[in-house]
Coordinates of C-alpha atoms in Angstrom, one line a residue:
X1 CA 16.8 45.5 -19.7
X2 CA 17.0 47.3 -22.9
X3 CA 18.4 46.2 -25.9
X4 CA 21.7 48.9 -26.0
X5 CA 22.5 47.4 -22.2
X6 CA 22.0 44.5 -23.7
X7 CA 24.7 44.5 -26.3
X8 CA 27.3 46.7 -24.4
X9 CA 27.1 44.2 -21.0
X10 CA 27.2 40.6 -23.9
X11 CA 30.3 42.9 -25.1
X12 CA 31.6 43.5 -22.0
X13 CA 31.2 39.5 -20.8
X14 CA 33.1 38.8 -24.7
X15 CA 36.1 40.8 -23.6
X16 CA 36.4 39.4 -20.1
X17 CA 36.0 36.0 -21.8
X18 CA 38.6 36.5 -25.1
X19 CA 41.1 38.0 -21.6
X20 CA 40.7 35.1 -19.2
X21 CA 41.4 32.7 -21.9
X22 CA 44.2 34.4 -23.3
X23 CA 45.5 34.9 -20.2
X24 CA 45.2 31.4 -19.1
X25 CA 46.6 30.0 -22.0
X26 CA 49.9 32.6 -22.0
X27 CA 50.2 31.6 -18.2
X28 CA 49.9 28.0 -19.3
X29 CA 52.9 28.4 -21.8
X30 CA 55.0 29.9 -19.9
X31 CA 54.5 27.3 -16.7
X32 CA 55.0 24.9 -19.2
X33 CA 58.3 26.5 -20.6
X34 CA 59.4 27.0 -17.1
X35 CA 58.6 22.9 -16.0
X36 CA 61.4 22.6 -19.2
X37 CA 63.6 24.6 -18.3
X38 CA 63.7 22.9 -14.6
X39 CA 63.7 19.8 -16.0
X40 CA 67.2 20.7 -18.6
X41 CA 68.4 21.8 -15.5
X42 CA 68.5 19.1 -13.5
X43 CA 69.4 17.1 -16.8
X44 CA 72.5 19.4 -16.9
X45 CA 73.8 18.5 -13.0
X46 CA 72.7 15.4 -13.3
X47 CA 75.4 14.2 -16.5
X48 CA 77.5 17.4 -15.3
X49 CA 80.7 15.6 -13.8
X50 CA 82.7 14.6 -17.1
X51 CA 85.2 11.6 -16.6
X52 CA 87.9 10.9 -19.1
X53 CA 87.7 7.9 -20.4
X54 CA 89.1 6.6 -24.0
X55 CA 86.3 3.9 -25.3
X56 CA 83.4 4.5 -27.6
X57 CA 81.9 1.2 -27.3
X58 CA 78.2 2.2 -28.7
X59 CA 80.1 3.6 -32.1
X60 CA 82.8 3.0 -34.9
X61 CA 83.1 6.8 -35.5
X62 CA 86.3 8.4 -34.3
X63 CA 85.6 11.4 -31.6
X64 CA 86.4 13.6 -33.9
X65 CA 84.2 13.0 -36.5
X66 CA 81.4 12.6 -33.2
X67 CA 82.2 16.3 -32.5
X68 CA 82.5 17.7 -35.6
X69 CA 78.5 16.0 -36.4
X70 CA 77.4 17.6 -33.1
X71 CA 78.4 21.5 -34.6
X72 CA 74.7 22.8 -36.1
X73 CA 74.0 26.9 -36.5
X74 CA 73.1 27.5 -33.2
X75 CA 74.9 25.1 -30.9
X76 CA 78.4 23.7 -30.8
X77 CA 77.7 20.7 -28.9
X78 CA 74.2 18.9 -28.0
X79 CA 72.4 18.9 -24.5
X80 CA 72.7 14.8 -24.8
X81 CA 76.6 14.3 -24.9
X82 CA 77.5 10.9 -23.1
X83 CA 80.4 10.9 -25.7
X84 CA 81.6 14.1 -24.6
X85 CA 84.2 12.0 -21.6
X86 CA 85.7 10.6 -25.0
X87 CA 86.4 13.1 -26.9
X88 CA 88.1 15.1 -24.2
X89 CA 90.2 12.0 -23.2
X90 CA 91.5 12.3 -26.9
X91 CA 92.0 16.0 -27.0
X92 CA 93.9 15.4 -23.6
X93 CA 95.8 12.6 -24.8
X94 CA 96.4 12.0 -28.7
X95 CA 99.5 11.8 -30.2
X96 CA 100.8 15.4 -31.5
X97 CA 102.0 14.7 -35.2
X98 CA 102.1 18.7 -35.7
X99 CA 102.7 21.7 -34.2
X100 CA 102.9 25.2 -36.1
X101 CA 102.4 29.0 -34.7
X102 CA 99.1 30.0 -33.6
X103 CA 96.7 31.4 -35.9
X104 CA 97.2 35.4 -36.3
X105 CA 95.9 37.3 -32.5
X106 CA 97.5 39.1 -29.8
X107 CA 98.1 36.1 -27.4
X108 CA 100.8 33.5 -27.6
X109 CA 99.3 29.9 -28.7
X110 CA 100.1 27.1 -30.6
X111 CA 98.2 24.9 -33.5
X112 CA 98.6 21.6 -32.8
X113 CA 97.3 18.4 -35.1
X114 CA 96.4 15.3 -33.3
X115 CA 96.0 12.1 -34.4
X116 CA 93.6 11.4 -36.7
X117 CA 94.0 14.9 -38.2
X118 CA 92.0 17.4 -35.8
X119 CA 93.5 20.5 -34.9
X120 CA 93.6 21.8 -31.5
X121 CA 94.7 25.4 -30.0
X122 CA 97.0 25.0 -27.4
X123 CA 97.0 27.5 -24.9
X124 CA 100.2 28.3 -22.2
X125 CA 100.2 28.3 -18.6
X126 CA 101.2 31.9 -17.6
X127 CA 100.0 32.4 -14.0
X128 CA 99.8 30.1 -10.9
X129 CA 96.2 29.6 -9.8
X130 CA 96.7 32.3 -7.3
X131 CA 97.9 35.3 -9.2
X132 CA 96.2 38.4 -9.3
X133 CA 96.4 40.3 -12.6
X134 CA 96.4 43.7 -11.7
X135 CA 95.3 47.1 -13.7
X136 CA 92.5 47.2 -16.4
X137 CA 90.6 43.6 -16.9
X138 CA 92.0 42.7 -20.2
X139 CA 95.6 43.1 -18.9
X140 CA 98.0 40.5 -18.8
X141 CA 98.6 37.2 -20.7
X142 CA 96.0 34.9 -21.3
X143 CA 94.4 32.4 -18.9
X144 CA 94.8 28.4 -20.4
X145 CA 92.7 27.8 -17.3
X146 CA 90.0 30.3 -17.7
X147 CA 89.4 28.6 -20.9
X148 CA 88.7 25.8 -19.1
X149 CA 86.3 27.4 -16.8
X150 CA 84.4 28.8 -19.8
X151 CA 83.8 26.1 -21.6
X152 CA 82.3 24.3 -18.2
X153 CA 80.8 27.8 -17.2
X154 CA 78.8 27.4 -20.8
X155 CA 77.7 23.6 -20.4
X156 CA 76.3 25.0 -16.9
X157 CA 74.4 27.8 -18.5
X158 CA 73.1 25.7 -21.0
X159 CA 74.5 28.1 -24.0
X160 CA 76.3 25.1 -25.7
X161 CA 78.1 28.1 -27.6
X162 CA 81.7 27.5 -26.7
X163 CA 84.1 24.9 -28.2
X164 CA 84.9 22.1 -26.2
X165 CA 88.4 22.6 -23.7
X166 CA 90.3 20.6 -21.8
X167 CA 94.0 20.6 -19.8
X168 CA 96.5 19.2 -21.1
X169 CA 100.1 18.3 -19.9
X170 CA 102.9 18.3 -23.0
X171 CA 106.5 17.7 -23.3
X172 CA 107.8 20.3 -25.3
X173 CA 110.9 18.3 -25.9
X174 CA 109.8 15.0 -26.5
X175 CA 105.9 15.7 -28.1
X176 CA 106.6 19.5 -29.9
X177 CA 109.9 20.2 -31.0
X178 CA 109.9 16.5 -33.1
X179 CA 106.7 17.8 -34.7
X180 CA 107.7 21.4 -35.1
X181 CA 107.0 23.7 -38.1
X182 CA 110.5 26.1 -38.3
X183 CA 108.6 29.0 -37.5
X184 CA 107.6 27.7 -34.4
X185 CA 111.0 25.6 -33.8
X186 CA 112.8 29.0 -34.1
X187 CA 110.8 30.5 -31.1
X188 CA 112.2 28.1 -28.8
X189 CA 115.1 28.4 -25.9
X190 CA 115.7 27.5 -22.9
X191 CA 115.9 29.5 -19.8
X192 CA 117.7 27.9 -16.6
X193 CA 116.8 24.2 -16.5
X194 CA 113.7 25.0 -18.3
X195 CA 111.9 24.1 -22.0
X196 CA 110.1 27.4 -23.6
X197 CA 108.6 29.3 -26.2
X198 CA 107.4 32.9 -27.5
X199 CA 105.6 31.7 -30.6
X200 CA 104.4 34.1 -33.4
X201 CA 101.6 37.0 -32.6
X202 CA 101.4 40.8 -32.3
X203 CA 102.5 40.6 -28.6
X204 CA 105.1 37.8 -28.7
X205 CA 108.3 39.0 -27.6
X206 CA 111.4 36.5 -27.0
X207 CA 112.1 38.5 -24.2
X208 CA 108.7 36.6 -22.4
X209 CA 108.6 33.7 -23.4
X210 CA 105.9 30.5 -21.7
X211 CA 108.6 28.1 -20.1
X212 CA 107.3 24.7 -19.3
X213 CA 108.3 22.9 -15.4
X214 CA 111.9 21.7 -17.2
X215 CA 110.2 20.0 -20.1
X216 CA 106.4 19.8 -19.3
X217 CA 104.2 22.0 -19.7
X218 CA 100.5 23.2 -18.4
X219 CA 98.0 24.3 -20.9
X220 CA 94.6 23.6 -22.4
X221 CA 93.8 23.0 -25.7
X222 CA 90.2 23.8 -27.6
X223 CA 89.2 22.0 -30.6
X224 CA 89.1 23.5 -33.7
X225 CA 85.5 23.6 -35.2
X226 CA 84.9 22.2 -38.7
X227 CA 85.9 23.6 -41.9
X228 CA 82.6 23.1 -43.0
X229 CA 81.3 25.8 -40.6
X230 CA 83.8 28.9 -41.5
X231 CA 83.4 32.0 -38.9
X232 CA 82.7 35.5 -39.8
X233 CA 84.4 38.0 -37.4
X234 CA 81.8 41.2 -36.2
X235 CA 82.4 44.4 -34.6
X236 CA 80.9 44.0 -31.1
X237 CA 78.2 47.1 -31.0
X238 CA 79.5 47.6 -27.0
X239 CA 83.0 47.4 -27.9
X240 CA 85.6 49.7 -26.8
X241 CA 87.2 52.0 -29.5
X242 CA 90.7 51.3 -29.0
X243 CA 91.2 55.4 -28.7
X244 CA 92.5 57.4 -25.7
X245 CA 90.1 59.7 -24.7
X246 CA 87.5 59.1 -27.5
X247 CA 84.2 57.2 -26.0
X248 CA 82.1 54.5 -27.4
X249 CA 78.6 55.9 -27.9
X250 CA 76.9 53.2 -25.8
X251 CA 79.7 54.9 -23.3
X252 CA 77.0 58.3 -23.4
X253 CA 74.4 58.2 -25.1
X254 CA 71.3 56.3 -23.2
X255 CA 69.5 55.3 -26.2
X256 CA 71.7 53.4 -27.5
X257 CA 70.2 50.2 -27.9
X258 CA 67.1 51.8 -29.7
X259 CA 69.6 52.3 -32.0
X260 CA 71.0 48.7 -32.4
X261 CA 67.8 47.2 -32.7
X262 CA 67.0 48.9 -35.9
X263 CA 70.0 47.6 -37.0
X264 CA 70.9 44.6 -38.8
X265 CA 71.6 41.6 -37.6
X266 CA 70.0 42.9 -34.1
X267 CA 66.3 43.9 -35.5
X268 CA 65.2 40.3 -36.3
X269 CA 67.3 37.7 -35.4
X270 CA 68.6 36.3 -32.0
X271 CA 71.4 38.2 -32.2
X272 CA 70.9 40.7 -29.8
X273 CA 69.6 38.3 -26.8
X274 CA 73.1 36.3 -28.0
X275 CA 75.1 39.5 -27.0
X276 CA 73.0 40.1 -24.1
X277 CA 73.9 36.4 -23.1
X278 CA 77.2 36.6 -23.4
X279 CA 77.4 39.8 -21.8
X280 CA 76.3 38.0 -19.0
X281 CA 78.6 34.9 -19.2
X282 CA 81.8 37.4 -19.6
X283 CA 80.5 39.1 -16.6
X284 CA 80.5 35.7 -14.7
X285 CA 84.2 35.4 -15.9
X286 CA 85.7 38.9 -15.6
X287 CA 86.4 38.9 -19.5
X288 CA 86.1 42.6 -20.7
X289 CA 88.1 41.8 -24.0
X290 CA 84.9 40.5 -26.2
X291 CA 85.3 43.6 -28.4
X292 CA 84.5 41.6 -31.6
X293 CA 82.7 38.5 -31.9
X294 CA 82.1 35.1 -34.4
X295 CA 79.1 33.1 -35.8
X296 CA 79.4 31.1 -38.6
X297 CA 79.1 32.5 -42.3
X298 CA 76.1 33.6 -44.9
X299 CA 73.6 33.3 -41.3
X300 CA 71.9 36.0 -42.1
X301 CA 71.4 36.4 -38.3
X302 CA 70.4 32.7 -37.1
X303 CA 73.9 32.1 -36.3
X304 CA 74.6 32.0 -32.8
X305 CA 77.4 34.2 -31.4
X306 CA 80.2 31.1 -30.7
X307 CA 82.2 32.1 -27.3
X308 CA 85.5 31.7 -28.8
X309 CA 88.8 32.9 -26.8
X310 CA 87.8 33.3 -23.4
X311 CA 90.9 33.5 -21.8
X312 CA 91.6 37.2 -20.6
X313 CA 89.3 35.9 -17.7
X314 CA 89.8 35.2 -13.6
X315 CA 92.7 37.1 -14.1
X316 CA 91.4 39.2 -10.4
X317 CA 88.7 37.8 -8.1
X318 CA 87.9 41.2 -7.3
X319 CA 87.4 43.0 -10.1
X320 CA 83.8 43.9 -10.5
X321 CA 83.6 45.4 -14.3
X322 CA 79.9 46.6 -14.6
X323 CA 80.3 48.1 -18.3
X324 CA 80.9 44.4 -19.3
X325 CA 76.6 44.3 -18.5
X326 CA 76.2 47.2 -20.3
X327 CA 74.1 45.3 -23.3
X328 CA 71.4 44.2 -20.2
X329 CA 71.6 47.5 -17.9
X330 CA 70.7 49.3 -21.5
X331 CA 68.3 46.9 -23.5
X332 CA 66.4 45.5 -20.2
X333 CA 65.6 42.4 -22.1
X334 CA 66.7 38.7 -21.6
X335 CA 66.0 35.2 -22.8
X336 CA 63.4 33.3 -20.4
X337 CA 65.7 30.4 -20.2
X338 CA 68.6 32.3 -19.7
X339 CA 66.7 33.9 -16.5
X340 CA 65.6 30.5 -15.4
X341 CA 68.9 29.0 -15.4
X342 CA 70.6 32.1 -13.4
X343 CA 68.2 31.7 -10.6
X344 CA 68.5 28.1 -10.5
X345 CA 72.1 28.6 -10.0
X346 CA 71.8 31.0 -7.0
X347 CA 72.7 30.6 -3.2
X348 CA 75.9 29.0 -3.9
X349 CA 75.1 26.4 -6.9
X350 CA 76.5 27.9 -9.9
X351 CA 79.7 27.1 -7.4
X352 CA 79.5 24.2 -6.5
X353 CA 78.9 23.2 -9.9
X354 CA 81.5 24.7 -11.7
X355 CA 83.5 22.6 -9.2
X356 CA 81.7 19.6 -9.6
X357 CA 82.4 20.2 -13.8
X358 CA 86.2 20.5 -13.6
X359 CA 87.1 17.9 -11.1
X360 CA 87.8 15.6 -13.6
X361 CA 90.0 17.8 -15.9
X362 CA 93.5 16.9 -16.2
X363 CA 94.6 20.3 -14.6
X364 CA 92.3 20.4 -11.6
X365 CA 92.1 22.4 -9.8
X366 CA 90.9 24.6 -12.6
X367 CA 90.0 27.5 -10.3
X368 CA 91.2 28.7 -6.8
X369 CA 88.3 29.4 -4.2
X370 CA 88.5 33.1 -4.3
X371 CA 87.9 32.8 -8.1
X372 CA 84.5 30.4 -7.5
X373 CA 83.2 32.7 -4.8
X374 CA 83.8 36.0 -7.0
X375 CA 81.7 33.8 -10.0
X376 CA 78.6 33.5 -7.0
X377 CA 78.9 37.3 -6.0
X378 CA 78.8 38.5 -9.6
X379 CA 75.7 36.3 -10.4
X380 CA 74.0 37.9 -7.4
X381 CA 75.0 41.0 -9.7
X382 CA 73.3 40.0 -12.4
X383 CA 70.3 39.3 -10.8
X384 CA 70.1 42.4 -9.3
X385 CA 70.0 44.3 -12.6
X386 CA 67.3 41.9 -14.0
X387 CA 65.3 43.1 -11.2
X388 CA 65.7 46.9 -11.7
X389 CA 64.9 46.5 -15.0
X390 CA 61.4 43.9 -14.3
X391 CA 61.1 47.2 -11.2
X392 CA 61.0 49.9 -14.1
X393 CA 59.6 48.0 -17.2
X394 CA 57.2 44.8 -15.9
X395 CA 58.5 41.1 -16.4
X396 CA 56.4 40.7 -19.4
X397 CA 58.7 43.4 -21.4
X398 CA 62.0 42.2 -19.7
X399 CA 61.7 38.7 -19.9
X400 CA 61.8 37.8 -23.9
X401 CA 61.4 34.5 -25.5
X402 CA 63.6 33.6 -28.8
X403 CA 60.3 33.7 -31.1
X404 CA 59.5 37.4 -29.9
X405 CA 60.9 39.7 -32.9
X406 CA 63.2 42.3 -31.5
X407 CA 62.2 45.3 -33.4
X408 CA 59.0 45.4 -31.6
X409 CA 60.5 45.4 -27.7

């Protein structure tokens, strides 16, 4: 054999060499990510039922302070959390010694300071279990049990994004109007035999007020993240833009999230699989009100996006809102995990362990049936456009893992 065939077939056996090794370790990593992920799955179901209960034997910190140390940049609350049963017994049961109007928004709420200082967002009871809010899918009041069903919906999905939410049963005579600021004592009256409020925001109106069951009251309240981690408010970039007639431009133009990713905080950062997350958990939920978002301050990016106010959601089993996927249908990319987890939860799972979450919550049932089964259908939904995308673009383009810089997909 001559020297030139020499050289070009030792090249050729190089190449195949440097790609079989390459390959095998890329195929190695990813088996190995994907044992992971299994395994924080079955971490998750297993320590997924979440039972009330008041004592912190293994600690002298208060569960406040236990939940405020869990908040880091980009979780709100640890995979680990046998504490979490405590906390929520707290939020559910503390003593109210304030309650004031609801910090500035659209939806009637109330701040509420519990013993031991924390603040809590309580949220009204509106709609039985069974009502069907009809027209577009931010109509209505909001949900107090959909934020409920988030928060679980997140533990399930292993985000760990949303703040922690329980129900909660209060007496509005006997627990809030002892404790009330004016501005919120002037909002009160009573209609029939019944205790109620309209509260202070852009859509309160005393002419629809929340009225409690005579005195008591339904609701959920979320705890208020530390000071120490103040939010900064974005512009969603597939938000609506609050004009009749006038279209968003991810509404027509195709190329759209070419555009975002050369965009800052969307060209480096985890930003945009955050949105493309959470476009998929609002999908899950029916929520197509997400048209800003928060993550903490000066992140330059690292931030997560925190799934704050998730209650225009489950308002109507039947509404199928495919422009809430937009961000996935458009970009074709999401997290590995995230992919992982949603086929994990198929054939049923993802209900029977939302159910399995909420059993324990002081308002259960959290969800009606129709509800749960529309949560399984829409993740079959979900699926299906991960496919089209792996169909059109491979599942090594699609399929994206946090280290992967964005500007290059």
């Amino acid at each position: 054999m001559k020297l030139k065939q020499r050289v070009v077939l030792l090249a050729i056996l190089l190449v195949i060499f440097i790609f079989t090794k390459v390959f095998l370790i890329d195929n190695l990593d990813t088996s190995a990510a994907n044992r992971e992920d299994q395994r924080a799955f079955h971490r998750m179901m297993t320590g997924l039922r979440v039972e009330l209960a008041p004592k912190l034997d293994h600690t002298l910190q208060s569960p406040w302070e236990i939940a405020a140390q869990w908040v880091v940049p980009r979780e709100v609350y640890p995979e680990e959390t046998p504490e979490l049963g405590a906390i929520m017994h707290a939020m559910a049961t503390k003593k109210i010694i304030k309650a004031d109007v609801g910090y500035k928004g659209t939806q009637l709420k109330a701040l509420l300071i519990l013993e031991g200082g924390q603040k809590v967002v309580f949220k009204p009871k509106r709609y039985s279990r069974d009502y069907v809010v009809e027209g577009e899918p931010y109509a209505g009041y909001d949900r107090h049990n959909a934020e409920v069903a988030a928060f679980h919906l997140d533990r399930i999905l292993g985000f760990r994004r949303a703040p922690l939410v329980v129900g909660r049963f209060v007496n509005l005579r006997t627990e809030i109007k002892p404790v009330a600021t004016e501005q919120l004592l002037s909002t009160f009256l009573t209609v029939g035999n019944s205790t109620c409020f309209y509260g202070k925001c852009y859509y309160c109106r005393e002419t629809e007020p929340a009225c409690a069951d005579g005195d008591t009251m339904e609701g959920s309240v979320t705890l208020w993240l530390p000071d120490v981690w103040p939010l900064q408010k974005h512009r969603h970039p597939w938000g609506r833009t609050y004009r009749e007639g006038k279209l968003a431009r991810w509404e027509y133009d195709e190329s759209y999230c070419d555009a975002v990713k050369k965009t800052s905080p969307y060209d480096s950062a985890p930003r945009l699989l955050d949105i493309i997350d959470t476009a998929v958990f609002d999908y899950l939920i029916g929520n197509a009100d997400r048209h800003h978002y928060e993550s903490f301050q000066d992140d330059e990016g690292a931030s997560m996006l925190i799934l704050l106010d998730n209650a225009k959601s489950f308002g109507n089993p039947l509404l199928d809102e495919r422009s809430i996927l937009a961000p996935l249908y458009q970009c074709c990319i999401i997290r590995v995990s995230t992919w992982n987890r949603l086929n994990y939860l198929k054939n049923g799972v993802l209900k029977s362990a939302l159910k399995s979450a909420m059993a324990h919550d002081p308002i259960s049932p959290v969800l009606s049936d129709p509800h749960l089964d529309a949560v399984d259908q829409r993740l079959l939904s979900v699926l299906a456009t991960v496919k089209q995308c792996t169909d059109q673009f491979g599942m090594d383009t699609v399929l994206v893992e946090d280290r992967m810089p964005i500007s290059h997909l």
